XYZ file of C-alpha atoms in Angstrom:
741
model
C 0.997 44.849 -10.401
C 3.242 47.708 -11.448
C 6.181 48.535 -9.242
C 6.345 51.760 -7.289
C 9.315 54.089 -7.870
C 11.742 54.344 -5.005
C 11.756 57.931 -3.770
C 15.096 59.658 -3.505
C 16.100 61.352 -0.297
C 15.357 65.102 -0.258
C 18.225 67.415 -0.963
C 20.158 68.217 2.174
C 20.517 71.704 3.542
C 23.833 73.474 3.091
C 26.045 73.315 6.186
C 29.247 75.037 7.170
C 29.024 77.175 4.040
C 29.688 74.166 1.794
C 27.307 73.304 -0.960
C 26.085 69.703 -1.254
C 26.249 67.716 -4.526
C 23.365 68.124 -6.893
C 20.765 65.412 -6.488
C 21.284 64.402 -10.089
C 24.879 63.389 -9.280
C 24.196 61.804 -5.882
C 23.245 58.125 -5.292
C 19.941 57.704 -3.489
C 20.195 56.543 0.096
C 18.340 53.227 -0.247
C 19.010 50.410 2.248
C 19.372 46.770 1.274
C 15.969 46.085 2.800
C 14.389 48.835 0.645
C 16.020 47.339 -2.409
C 14.698 43.890 -1.588
C 11.169 45.229 -1.072
C 11.423 47.126 -4.326
C 12.417 43.920 -6.158
C 9.577 41.939 -4.585
C 7.028 44.558 -5.585
C 8.329 44.548 -9.124
C 8.042 40.753 -9.415
C 4.699 40.468 -7.632
C 2.099 39.026 -10.047
C -1.166 40.732 -10.827
C -4.068 40.063 -8.464
C -6.245 39.624 -11.550
C -4.330 36.425 -12.313
C -6.212 33.306 -11.148
C -2.877 31.807 -10.094
C -1.977 34.868 -8.048
C -1.651 33.115 -4.682
C 0.494 30.215 -5.930
C 2.789 32.371 -8.044
C 3.229 34.881 -5.264
C 4.012 32.148 -2.738
C 6.670 30.657 -5.018
C 8.326 34.012 -5.604
C 8.234 34.744 -1.897
C 9.825 31.390 -1.176
C 12.784 32.032 -3.488
C 13.264 35.601 -2.261
C 13.017 34.473 1.360
C 15.802 31.927 0.857
C 18.156 34.293 -0.965
C 17.527 37.131 1.474
C 17.152 35.059 4.605
C 19.584 37.343 6.469
C 17.099 40.174 6.024
C 14.068 38.036 6.831
C 15.524 36.610 10.055
C 17.564 39.195 11.937
C 16.278 38.616 15.460
C 16.807 35.611 17.672
C 19.365 34.167 20.043
C 20.641 31.463 17.678
C 22.809 32.000 14.603
C 22.306 29.445 11.831
C 25.122 28.942 9.314
C 24.614 27.162 5.989
C 27.511 27.363 3.549
C 26.945 26.805 -0.179
C 29.460 25.576 -2.764
C 30.269 28.175 -5.394
C 29.153 28.142 -9.005
C 25.446 27.383 -8.539
C 22.555 29.734 -9.325
C 18.833 29.892 -8.639
C 15.937 30.610 -10.989
C 16.882 34.322 -11.058
C 20.506 33.483 -11.975
C 21.609 34.699 -8.566
C 24.499 32.715 -7.171
C 23.905 30.797 -3.994
C 26.102 32.287 -1.299
C 26.716 31.279 2.350
C 23.761 32.098 4.587
C 23.800 33.357 8.156
C 20.548 34.172 9.882
C 19.057 34.251 13.347
C 16.298 32.121 14.815
C 14.906 31.465 18.282
C 16.304 28.585 20.292
C 12.981 27.988 22.048
C 11.350 27.260 18.681
C 14.086 24.804 17.762
C 13.717 23.051 21.096
C 9.939 23.171 20.682
C 10.243 20.603 17.884
C 11.500 18.070 20.498
C 14.347 17.247 18.139
C 17.185 15.317 19.740
C 19.512 16.830 17.142
C 18.697 20.420 18.092
C 18.764 19.544 21.788
C 22.288 18.237 21.361
C 23.432 21.161 19.175
C 22.170 23.684 21.732
C 23.703 21.916 24.732
C 26.476 23.762 26.612
C 28.980 20.970 25.951
C 28.479 20.997 22.205
C 28.378 24.785 22.019
C 31.695 25.029 23.872
C 33.405 22.631 21.484
C 31.860 24.272 18.453
C 32.921 27.812 19.424
C 36.495 26.618 19.812
C 36.354 25.252 16.314
C 34.655 28.418 15.061
C 37.521 30.536 16.397
C 39.872 28.570 14.166
C 37.671 28.589 11.074
C 36.390 32.158 11.363
C 39.376 33.808 13.005
C 38.758 37.434 13.924
C 34.961 37.190 13.693
C 32.706 37.625 16.677
C 29.402 35.860 17.227
C 27.276 37.805 19.711
C 24.400 35.343 19.602
C 23.940 33.011 22.545
C 24.028 29.923 20.326
C 25.695 29.173 17.002
C 24.722 26.176 14.856
C 26.409 25.224 11.598
C 23.973 23.107 9.579
C 26.187 22.857 6.500
C 26.084 19.207 5.351
C 29.272 17.185 5.592
C 31.263 16.879 2.374
C 33.041 13.618 3.209
C 32.946 10.523 5.385
C 30.217 8.155 6.536
C 27.809 10.985 7.331
C 27.874 12.130 3.712
C 27.328 8.578 2.447
C 24.331 8.102 4.718
C 22.786 11.408 3.666
C 23.378 10.624 -0.012
C 21.329 7.446 0.391
C 18.620 9.307 2.269
C 18.385 12.227 -0.159
C 18.935 10.602 -3.566
C 15.801 10.981 -5.679
C 14.228 7.983 -7.437
C 13.649 8.479 -11.164
C 9.874 8.555 -10.692
C 10.225 11.468 -8.283
C 12.562 13.372 -10.614
C 10.194 12.972 -13.564
C 6.929 13.640 -11.699
C 6.783 17.114 -13.279
C 5.416 15.415 -16.433
C 2.219 14.539 -14.510
C 1.041 18.133 -14.917
C 0.208 17.566 -18.575
C -0.076 13.777 -18.599
C -2.381 13.397 -15.576
C -3.850 16.868 -15.120
C -2.190 17.665 -11.778
C -1.851 21.297 -10.749
C 1.484 22.852 -11.793
C 1.746 24.415 -8.330
C 2.112 20.904 -6.916
C 4.474 19.333 -9.447
C 6.045 21.879 -11.832
C 8.464 23.706 -9.533
C 12.093 24.095 -10.619
C 15.092 22.596 -8.885
C 16.992 24.903 -6.530
C 20.026 24.793 -8.835
C 18.464 26.114 -12.036
C 21.092 27.362 -14.523
C 18.721 26.936 -17.491
C 15.681 28.623 -15.991
C 14.337 30.093 -19.234
C 14.515 26.685 -20.901
C 12.642 24.744 -18.212
C 9.296 23.675 -19.718
C 6.022 23.386 -17.856
C 4.498 21.020 -20.399
C 6.168 17.949 -21.868
C 8.340 18.084 -24.946
C 6.845 15.752 -27.536
C 8.670 13.488 -29.947
C 7.833 13.254 -33.638
C 5.699 10.178 -32.950
C 3.232 12.115 -30.783
C -0.348 12.161 -32.054
C -3.085 14.118 -30.306
C -6.093 12.320 -28.920
C -9.012 11.739 -31.235
C -12.028 14.053 -30.948
C -14.064 13.137 -27.897
C -11.027 11.611 -26.164
C -9.286 14.867 -25.263
C -9.837 14.382 -21.539
C -8.712 10.748 -21.452
C -5.707 10.129 -19.218
C -2.843 9.871 -19.690
C -2.941 12.627 -22.272
C 0.576 11.812 -23.493
C 2.178 8.402 -23.739
C 5.565 7.962 -22.091
C 6.912 6.934 -25.475
C 6.140 10.407 -26.854
C 7.995 12.422 -24.187
C 11.505 13.768 -24.582
C 13.126 14.862 -21.302
C 14.969 18.152 -22.005
C 18.358 19.009 -20.542
C 16.826 21.711 -18.348
C 14.527 19.131 -16.679
C 17.270 16.555 -16.133
C 18.247 16.968 -12.490
C 20.762 15.066 -10.398
C 19.743 12.321 -7.988
C 21.550 14.248 -5.272
C 22.172 17.992 -5.440
C 24.124 19.826 -2.696
C 22.198 23.028 -3.449
C 18.832 21.267 -3.137
C 20.016 19.768 0.145
C 21.099 23.092 1.652
C 18.128 25.091 0.362
C 15.723 22.680 1.989
C 17.606 22.829 5.273
C 16.905 26.574 5.246
C 13.262 25.988 4.279
C 12.889 23.616 7.208
C 14.384 26.104 9.691
C 12.156 28.871 8.318
C 9.121 26.607 8.710
C 10.089 26.113 12.354
C 10.134 29.894 12.673
C 6.590 29.993 11.293
C 7.210 30.982 7.684
C 5.200 29.616 4.758
C 6.305 26.238 3.391
C 5.923 26.015 -0.393
C 5.815 22.470 -1.801
C 5.738 22.834 -5.582
C 7.476 19.659 -6.769
C 8.004 16.022 -5.879
C 11.801 16.454 -5.497
C 11.244 19.207 -2.930
C 8.728 17.128 -0.976
C 10.978 14.061 -0.985
C 14.036 16.091 0.043
C 12.251 18.045 2.784
C 10.914 14.851 4.321
C 14.413 13.366 4.348
C 16.022 16.522 5.753
C 13.388 16.681 8.491
C 14.130 13.054 9.324
C 17.887 13.717 9.519
C 17.287 16.655 11.859
C 14.642 14.717 13.847
C 11.834 17.234 13.404
C 9.450 15.529 11.013
C 6.458 17.016 12.820
C 7.341 20.398 11.284
C 6.546 19.300 7.705
C 4.109 16.465 8.401
C 0.861 18.330 7.714
C 2.149 20.138 4.633
C 3.507 16.969 3.036
C 0.341 15.049 3.893
C -1.722 17.727 2.149
C 0.527 17.454 -0.910
C 0.137 13.667 -1.061
C -3.631 13.456 -0.597
C -4.650 16.404 -2.777
C -6.442 14.808 -5.724
C -5.453 13.944 -8.366
C -1.926 14.041 -6.939
C -2.841 10.899 -4.983
C -1.746 9.103 -8.154
C 1.789 9.649 -6.891
C 0.984 6.849 -4.406
C -0.279 4.542 -7.181
C 2.701 5.099 -9.456
C 5.663 5.937 -7.165
C 4.549 3.637 -4.383
C 7.953 2.971 -2.818
C 8.730 6.702 -2.642
C 5.280 7.423 -1.189
C 5.760 4.713 1.455
C 9.201 6.050 2.386
C 7.896 9.616 2.755
C 4.818 8.531 4.719
C 6.779 6.129 6.935
C 9.366 8.826 7.649
C 6.709 11.389 8.601
C 4.380 8.864 10.303
C 1.467 9.517 7.933
C -0.718 6.546 8.878
C -3.265 6.669 6.048
C -0.731 7.110 3.252
C 1.508 4.438 4.798
C -1.315 1.893 4.880
C -2.451 2.693 1.332
C 1.050 2.373 -0.152
C 1.719 -0.715 1.978
C -1.357 -2.402 0.482
C -0.015 -1.983 -3.049
C 3.510 -3.209 -2.319
C 2.340 -6.220 -0.303
C -0.076 -7.395 -2.998
C 2.539 -6.913 -5.727
C 5.041 -8.971 -3.731
C 2.442 -11.644 -2.957
C 1.707 -11.943 -6.681
C 5.412 -12.614 -7.238
C 5.444 -15.172 -4.425
C 2.433 -17.045 -5.842
C 3.670 -16.958 -9.437
C 4.422 -20.234 -11.245
C 8.081 -20.902 -11.916
C 7.770 -20.392 -15.664
C 6.060 -17.000 -15.384
C 8.178 -14.316 -17.037
C 9.343 -11.562 -14.686
C 10.597 -8.206 -15.930
C 13.596 -6.877 -14.109
C 12.823 -3.669 -12.254
C 9.079 -3.885 -12.877
C 6.099 -5.451 -11.143
C 4.036 -8.174 -12.751
C 1.725 -5.488 -14.162
C 4.614 -3.336 -15.400
C 4.876 -0.652 -12.724
C 8.506 0.521 -12.314
C 9.971 -0.573 -8.986
C 12.297 1.503 -6.842
C 14.973 -0.911 -5.659
C 16.176 1.439 -2.918
C 13.394 0.838 -0.412
C 14.930 1.027 3.095
C 15.601 -2.324 4.743
C 13.055 -1.950 7.546
C 10.287 -1.106 5.087
C 11.297 -3.918 2.733
C 11.263 -6.418 5.606
C 7.737 -5.419 6.630
C 6.531 -5.773 3.035
C 8.204 -9.186 2.687
C 6.674 -10.622 5.859
C 3.210 -9.255 5.093
C 3.380 -10.593 1.524
C 4.240 -14.081 2.770
C 1.368 -13.905 5.248
C -0.997 -12.780 2.475
C 0.237 -15.514 0.125
C -0.402 -18.090 2.843
C -3.931 -16.756 3.415
C -4.661 -16.805 -0.314
C -3.532 -20.429 -0.593
C -5.640 -21.453 2.390
C -8.635 -19.627 0.971
C -8.214 -21.349 -2.389
C -7.999 -24.730 -0.666
C -11.225 -24.045 1.211
C -13.035 -22.877 -1.904
C -12.061 -26.118 -3.612
C -12.864 -28.364 -0.648
C -16.155 -30.183 -0.159
C -16.622 -28.134 3.015
C -17.226 -25.057 0.836
C -20.881 -24.640 1.850
C -20.168 -25.269 5.522
C -17.944 -22.173 5.648
C -20.857 -19.895 4.787
C -23.645 -21.530 6.807
C -26.407 -20.691 4.323
C -29.791 -21.548 5.794
C -30.980 -23.722 2.903
C -27.832 -25.820 2.855
C -28.034 -26.319 6.620
C -31.605 -27.587 6.135
C -30.279 -30.126 3.646
C -27.586 -31.253 6.086
C -30.230 -31.635 8.780
C -32.255 -33.915 6.509
C -29.186 -36.090 6.027
C -28.473 -36.189 9.751
C -32.081 -37.119 10.533
C -32.033 -39.885 7.909
C -28.768 -41.277 9.292
C -30.087 -41.131 12.848
C -33.328 -42.865 11.844
C -31.471 -45.632 9.989
C -29.125 -46.135 12.919
C -31.952 -46.311 15.467
C -32.853 -49.875 14.459
C -30.979 -52.677 12.688
C -31.607 -53.266 8.975
C -34.375 -55.814 8.205
C -31.820 -58.064 6.478
C -30.149 -58.715 9.820
C -33.360 -60.028 11.350
C -34.711 -63.525 10.936
C -38.167 -62.080 10.387
C -38.978 -58.436 9.664
C -42.416 -56.929 9.365
C -43.603 -55.266 6.204
C -43.719 -51.916 8.031
C -40.039 -52.250 8.989
C -39.119 -53.077 5.407
C -41.104 -50.099 4.056
C -39.565 -47.811 6.674
C -36.033 -48.932 5.879
C -36.619 -48.708 2.122
C -38.074 -45.196 2.295
C -35.302 -43.931 4.578
C -32.684 -45.412 2.262
C -34.309 -43.691 -0.704
C -34.343 -40.425 1.254
C -30.669 -40.757 2.146
C -29.724 -41.624 -1.434
C -31.613 -38.560 -2.722
C -29.864 -36.443 -0.082
C -26.452 -37.819 -1.096
C -27.184 -37.256 -4.798
C -28.325 -33.682 -4.220
C -25.307 -32.960 -2.051
C -23.040 -34.387 -4.763
C -24.715 -32.221 -7.424
C -24.354 -29.124 -5.248
C -20.659 -29.968 -4.872
C -20.400 -30.153 -8.676
C -22.183 -26.798 -8.899
C -19.637 -25.365 -6.457
C -16.771 -26.809 -8.492
C -18.228 -25.181 -11.594
C -18.523 -21.795 -9.844
C -14.923 -21.888 -8.623
C -13.694 -23.069 -12.011
C -15.543 -20.243 -13.776
C -14.104 -17.717 -11.341
C -10.568 -19.029 -11.833
C -10.971 -18.717 -15.599
C -12.512 -15.241 -15.449
C -10.785 -12.344 -17.187
C -11.877 -8.705 -17.446
C -14.300 -8.014 -20.278
C -13.252 -5.853 -23.220
C -14.383 -2.572 -21.650
C -12.720 -3.422 -18.352
C -9.484 -4.420 -20.079
C -9.467 -1.134 -21.989
C -9.939 0.892 -18.808
C -7.387 -1.090 -16.782
C -4.775 -0.923 -19.535
C -5.381 2.827 -19.823
C -4.663 3.130 -16.097
C -1.480 1.115 -16.534
C -0.366 3.398 -19.366
C 0.170 6.044 -16.691
C 3.418 4.211 -15.918
C 3.952 1.855 -18.895
C 4.701 3.096 -22.413
C 2.664 1.697 -25.271
C 5.643 -0.279 -26.613
C 6.111 -2.000 -23.236
C 2.397 -2.491 -22.519
C 1.429 -6.146 -22.288
C -2.391 -6.443 -22.320
C -3.784 -7.216 -18.900
C -5.882 -10.075 -20.265
C -2.737 -11.862 -21.465
C -0.963 -11.180 -18.163
C -3.779 -12.728 -16.148
C -4.050 -15.694 -18.533
C -0.599 -16.770 -17.281
C -1.575 -16.488 -13.611
C -1.616 -19.441 -11.255
C -4.896 -20.295 -9.549
C -3.709 -18.636 -6.323
C -2.663 -15.446 -8.140
C -6.150 -15.098 -9.586
C -7.577 -14.619 -6.099
C -5.728 -11.287 -6.023
C -7.671 -9.978 -9.039
C -11.126 -8.370 -8.697
C -12.577 -10.295 -11.664
C -12.216 -13.593 -9.750
C -14.366 -12.386 -6.873
C -16.873 -10.659 -9.137
C -17.363 -13.850 -11.141
C -17.641 -15.976 -7.998
C -20.237 -13.626 -6.482
C -22.440 -13.563 -9.595
C -22.148 -17.262 -10.526
C -24.942 -18.567 -8.201
C -27.476 -16.651 -10.304
C -25.744 -17.388 -13.632
C -27.228 -20.888 -13.898
C -28.182 -20.319 -17.556
C -24.519 -20.201 -18.619
C -23.200 -22.990 -20.773
C -21.756 -25.866 -18.773
C -23.589 -25.050 -15.565
C -24.726 -28.279 -13.816
C -27.647 -26.475 -12.189
C -30.195 -28.055 -14.542
C -29.881 -31.478 -12.935
C -30.500 -30.134 -9.444
C -34.176 -29.133 -9.580
C -35.509 -32.657 -10.391
C -33.562 -34.013 -7.424
C -34.938 -31.243 -5.215
C -38.501 -32.132 -6.182
C -37.936 -35.833 -5.460
C -36.209 -35.069 -2.157
C -39.030 -32.812 -0.949
C -41.631 -35.443 -1.913
C -39.686 -38.130 -0.069
C -39.450 -35.866 3.013
C -43.256 -35.707 3.015
C -43.453 -39.507 2.829
C -40.846 -40.207 5.522
C -41.512 -37.364 7.962
C -43.042 -39.823 10.446
C -39.745 -41.761 10.560
C -37.636 -38.622 11.012
C -39.219 -37.408 14.234
C -36.648 -37.529 17.083
C -37.985 -39.258 20.156
C -39.340 -36.930 22.794
C -39.278 -33.828 20.598
C -42.020 -31.778 18.981
C -43.208 -32.829 15.571
C -41.234 -31.406 12.651
C -43.407 -29.766 9.945
C -42.296 -31.235 6.598
C -42.060 -27.827 4.925
C -39.349 -26.760 7.376
C -37.117 -29.457 5.852
C -37.913 -28.745 2.198
C -34.993 -27.520 0.099
C -35.732 -24.351 -1.932
C -33.301 -24.099 -4.837
C -34.088 -20.472 -5.703
C -33.699 -19.401 -2.091
C -30.433 -21.345 -1.920
C -29.104 -19.484 -4.964
C -29.991 -16.087 -3.520
C -28.557 -16.893 -0.087
C -25.333 -18.125 -1.662
C -25.173 -15.063 -3.923
C -25.624 -12.760 -0.928
C -22.887 -14.515 1.015
C -20.441 -14.569 -1.896
C -21.230 -10.927 -2.703
C -20.277 -10.001 0.841
C -17.044 -11.952 0.389
C -16.463 -10.174 -2.927
C -16.832 -6.782 -1.274
C -14.504 -7.702 1.582
C -11.769 -8.826 -0.814
C -12.169 -6.590 -3.860
C -13.797 -3.450 -2.441
C -12.016 -2.555 0.815
C -12.363 0.839 2.434
C -9.134 2.480 1.324
C -7.467 5.113 3.466
C -6.571 7.226 0.404
C -8.227 7.199 -3.053
C -6.226 4.891 -5.349
C -7.272 5.182 -8.979
C -4.544 3.315 -10.911
C -4.528 0.007 -9.032
C -8.038 -1.277 -9.675
C -6.598 -4.376 -11.366
C -5.477 -5.734 -7.984
C -7.215 -6.835 -4.793
C -5.929 -4.582 -2.005
C -7.853 -6.027 0.940
C -5.220 -6.778 3.559
C -6.297 -8.239 6.869
C -5.076 -7.305 10.332
C -2.648 -10.230 10.084
C -0.843 -8.520 7.211
C -1.076 -5.028 8.681
C 0.477 -6.205 11.960
C 3.973 -5.661 10.522
C 3.365 -1.917 10.420
C 4.416 0.312 13.337
C 1.983 1.047 16.146
C 1.258 4.544 14.816
C 0.056 2.998 11.530
C -2.265 0.499 13.190
C 0.256 -2.356 13.251
C 1.893 -4.303 16.068
C 5.562 -3.468 15.497
C 6.701 -1.691 18.641
C 10.298 -1.428 17.470
C 11.551 -4.500 19.333
C 11.209 -6.802 16.330
C 8.992 -9.214 18.230
C 6.244 -9.059 15.620
C 8.577 -10.745 13.126
C 9.153 -13.713 15.457
C 5.500 -14.571 16.056
C 4.743 -18.281 15.755
C 1.419 -18.819 14.013
C -0.443 -22.112 14.671
C -1.992 -24.067 11.821
C -5.597 -23.137 11.011
C -7.527 -26.112 9.671
C -10.681 -24.067 9.171
C -9.238 -20.596 9.569
C -10.196 -17.249 8.075
C -11.611 -17.280 4.566
C -11.786 -13.522 4.119
C -10.145 -10.337 5.344
C -11.480 -7.984 7.974
C -13.826 -8.575 10.896
C -16.507 -10.310 8.801
C -14.713 -13.597 8.223
C -15.432 -16.879 9.986
C -12.608 -18.392 12.023
C -12.666 -22.158 12.316
C -10.983 -24.745 14.455
C -7.316 -24.153 15.209
C -4.975 -27.112 15.530
C -2.750 -26.626 18.572
C 0.811 -26.597 17.293
C 3.942 -24.503 17.432
C 4.617 -24.908 13.737
C 4.526 -21.605 11.863
C 2.071 -21.247 9.006
C 4.613 -19.099 7.207
C 7.911 -20.892 7.531
C 8.960 -24.430 8.392
C 9.901 -25.322 11.946
C 11.575 -28.371 13.404
C 9.020 -28.431 16.215
C 5.920 -30.611 15.771
C 2.975 -31.287 18.056
C 3.558 -34.201 20.352
C 1.401 -37.308 19.846
C -0.412 -35.836 16.844
C -0.749 -37.427 13.429
C -0.234 -34.724 10.859
C 0.760 -34.463 7.232
C 2.306 -31.354 5.802
C 1.033 -29.710 2.624
C 3.151 -26.589 2.402
C 4.443 -23.777 4.575
C 3.925 -25.825 7.713
C 0.144 -26.260 7.287
C -1.423 -29.498 8.489
C -3.588 -31.466 6.059
C -5.232 -33.658 8.646
C -5.118 -33.686 12.404
C -6.551 -36.769 14.075
C -9.094 -35.830 16.794
C -9.097 -37.677 20.078
C -12.170 -39.734 19.190
C -10.698 -41.209 15.991
C -8.265 -43.904 15.116
C -5.760 -44.024 12.309
C -6.709 -46.189 9.355
C -5.460 -46.633 5.820
C -2.550 -44.457 4.736
C -2.619 -43.028 1.198
C 0.578 -41.509 -0.174
C 1.935 -41.035 3.304
C -1.128 -39.135 4.572
C -2.948 -40.732 7.466
C -6.736 -40.680 7.015
C -8.775 -40.604 10.219
C -11.678 -42.991 10.724
C -14.255 -41.561 13.127
C -16.510 -43.673 15.295
C -19.375 -41.258 14.603
C -20.896 -40.962 11.122
C -21.975 -37.475 9.946
C -23.480 -36.222 6.682
C -20.899 -33.438 6.483
C -17.834 -35.190 7.945
C -15.735 -35.594 4.803
C -13.044 -32.929 4.319
C -11.193 -32.544 1.015
C -8.316 -30.066 0.929
C -6.443 -29.307 -2.255
C -2.800 -28.526 -1.745
C -2.075 -24.860 -2.428
C 0.888 -23.840 -4.491
C 4.140 -23.916 -2.577
C 5.599 -20.630 -1.435
C 8.777 -19.407 -3.031
C 11.582 -21.059 -1.080
C 14.100 -18.701 -2.639
C 12.705 -15.654 -0.872
C 15.376 -14.036 1.258
C 13.003 -12.522 3.815
C 13.794 -15.280 6.285
C 17.566 -15.594 5.834
C 18.787 -15.234 9.390
C 22.395 -15.161 10.463
C 22.759 -17.845 13.134
C 26.501 -17.643 13.326
C 26.640 -15.109 16.165
C 28.015 -16.525 19.395
C 26.686 -15.625 22.817
C 29.288 -14.498 25.279
C 29.793 -16.140 28.665
C 28.690 -12.893 30.295
C 25.414 -13.008 28.417
C 24.847 -16.643 29.391
C 25.403 -15.738 33.027
C 22.342 -13.493 32.897
C 20.068 -16.415 31.975
C 18.189 -17.744 34.980
C 17.743 -21.449 35.517
C 14.165 -22.685 35.053
């Protein structure tokens, strides 16, 4: 849009007989406001440009900051923000001290404790005394005066430096415009101190090793490998910049006044969120920052810069983004916790190569640590249950329950009368009855044993599963969004070094487990020996049905006890598919496209360490971190509301960390992390002890009474999440407040 010429003032009439200067020699009477409008009109982009709105908003934002005195002239509160000298913006205009007026009711409307304190009579009185010394001779007619210039020394500066220092992933997010196809109006904005404006690139500078994608692969992401990018001087910004800090203070105050908030880069978003937190008015920028984070494909910021995304979302109380980022960090930490000792760990990177930000605030890090330990414990318990001979009992498939009923009926029938060998004389009918029932029970036991072998095969196949070639290609391509090709370790090789427990946090484990019941044609599957046993068992049920009838009950049709192998496979497949979906396909709060190589299904037990506003149980008192969790002998096997919860052993021993307390008068043996291997019920007595573990002998025989639990891998004892300082002494005054029981 072409600029309009600024009209000169008409020539004045002659007065008092004196002629006025010729217009050609007289400066036009143009105010500063007219000059600013003239400059804005000249820089305003053409409406024909498809990027008109974004470009215009960015130019308005810069002009609004530099000419804030003209934009904000009314209001009862004077805001002062002083800038250090020698810094320029994108128009090479030097940043100068800013004084502008705003409305105190709008500042107080944010419910900020900081603004409430700054506008209080006591603080204003002290501040005006100091102002008279600093700005001697100046008058401030406004009702309130607030100096928001950041401190340049002391503890306050140190705290703000930590809060406002940008992680490297945030500073370099501008490269995502070309690499990941994100809009430049979200990620390509310049820093507020921009001395090399004309040299700042929008696209990445390529090294000599860069090779364009092959034909047909032009749209594949990332379009440029990290190895082929050279960061120019003009795009190298400081972790902390005093100009960036001050400019975003002004942006925040203008947003409170109702002006447009332009978020055109990750550094600006990160800084604004931190500034809003310092000034206790995060609600002002919450919606704008949330929109920036969840606008696809910029959601990949959460996948790649997860710690920064969690810090921003936690600061602004963005529940969905907090939960999504929390999922990633907890699973990554749990993978580290479950790793074997000899597994190589790269410093500063996750097990899959994502760069870590080591500056995660302590409260966030603590929540991640506790949730990761809880997840690791649940994974180990789940693995133990999948390996145990109670595997089928967890899922309660109808066909397997029919088989168990046959065994129970056979046991009951055999126990209803003494064996013929114990009698001096037994009739032929008694001998035939006993023989047939014994054959039935032996067939039942053989079939149950074969089904256990089939289960062992399924679990073994799932533990050995790796992504296929196409899946590995896609997953490694996703990982190349944050790992250069020279540092990329193929995902198949990474998972080949996983422990059994770690594999439960990969989708391929659950996919293989869910499909294995119907994959009975695979090599090594013991399914072939099952069908002959099924046929013999069903025939024997027909022959012995008269002996299986419980006294006083209706007759049992033989077909209701027949075992159907095909139906069993389909029922088991349906159950395991549901488990697969609950673990590997959770309903995510935000689309996450670069973390499909991990299982992100956290349960409520892991989410409880989040604050209340994020759906957790942390109310700020710290009580959620002191919860004592009782042992679960048959506890949850899957996340979410769909899992089955079994019997809980009453104990005050934590399932996460060891405790000196043990249940009174209970025979227990510890596997790991405080979990009980066996708890002796009240109707049992202790018998033979193997390797220090007491095995209970029950007075009542049952076809499904044997429990085998494999010990899960021990948790990492070196984790510092539970290092408590117990050296603090309690004063006598504090003890005096404790009431006697």
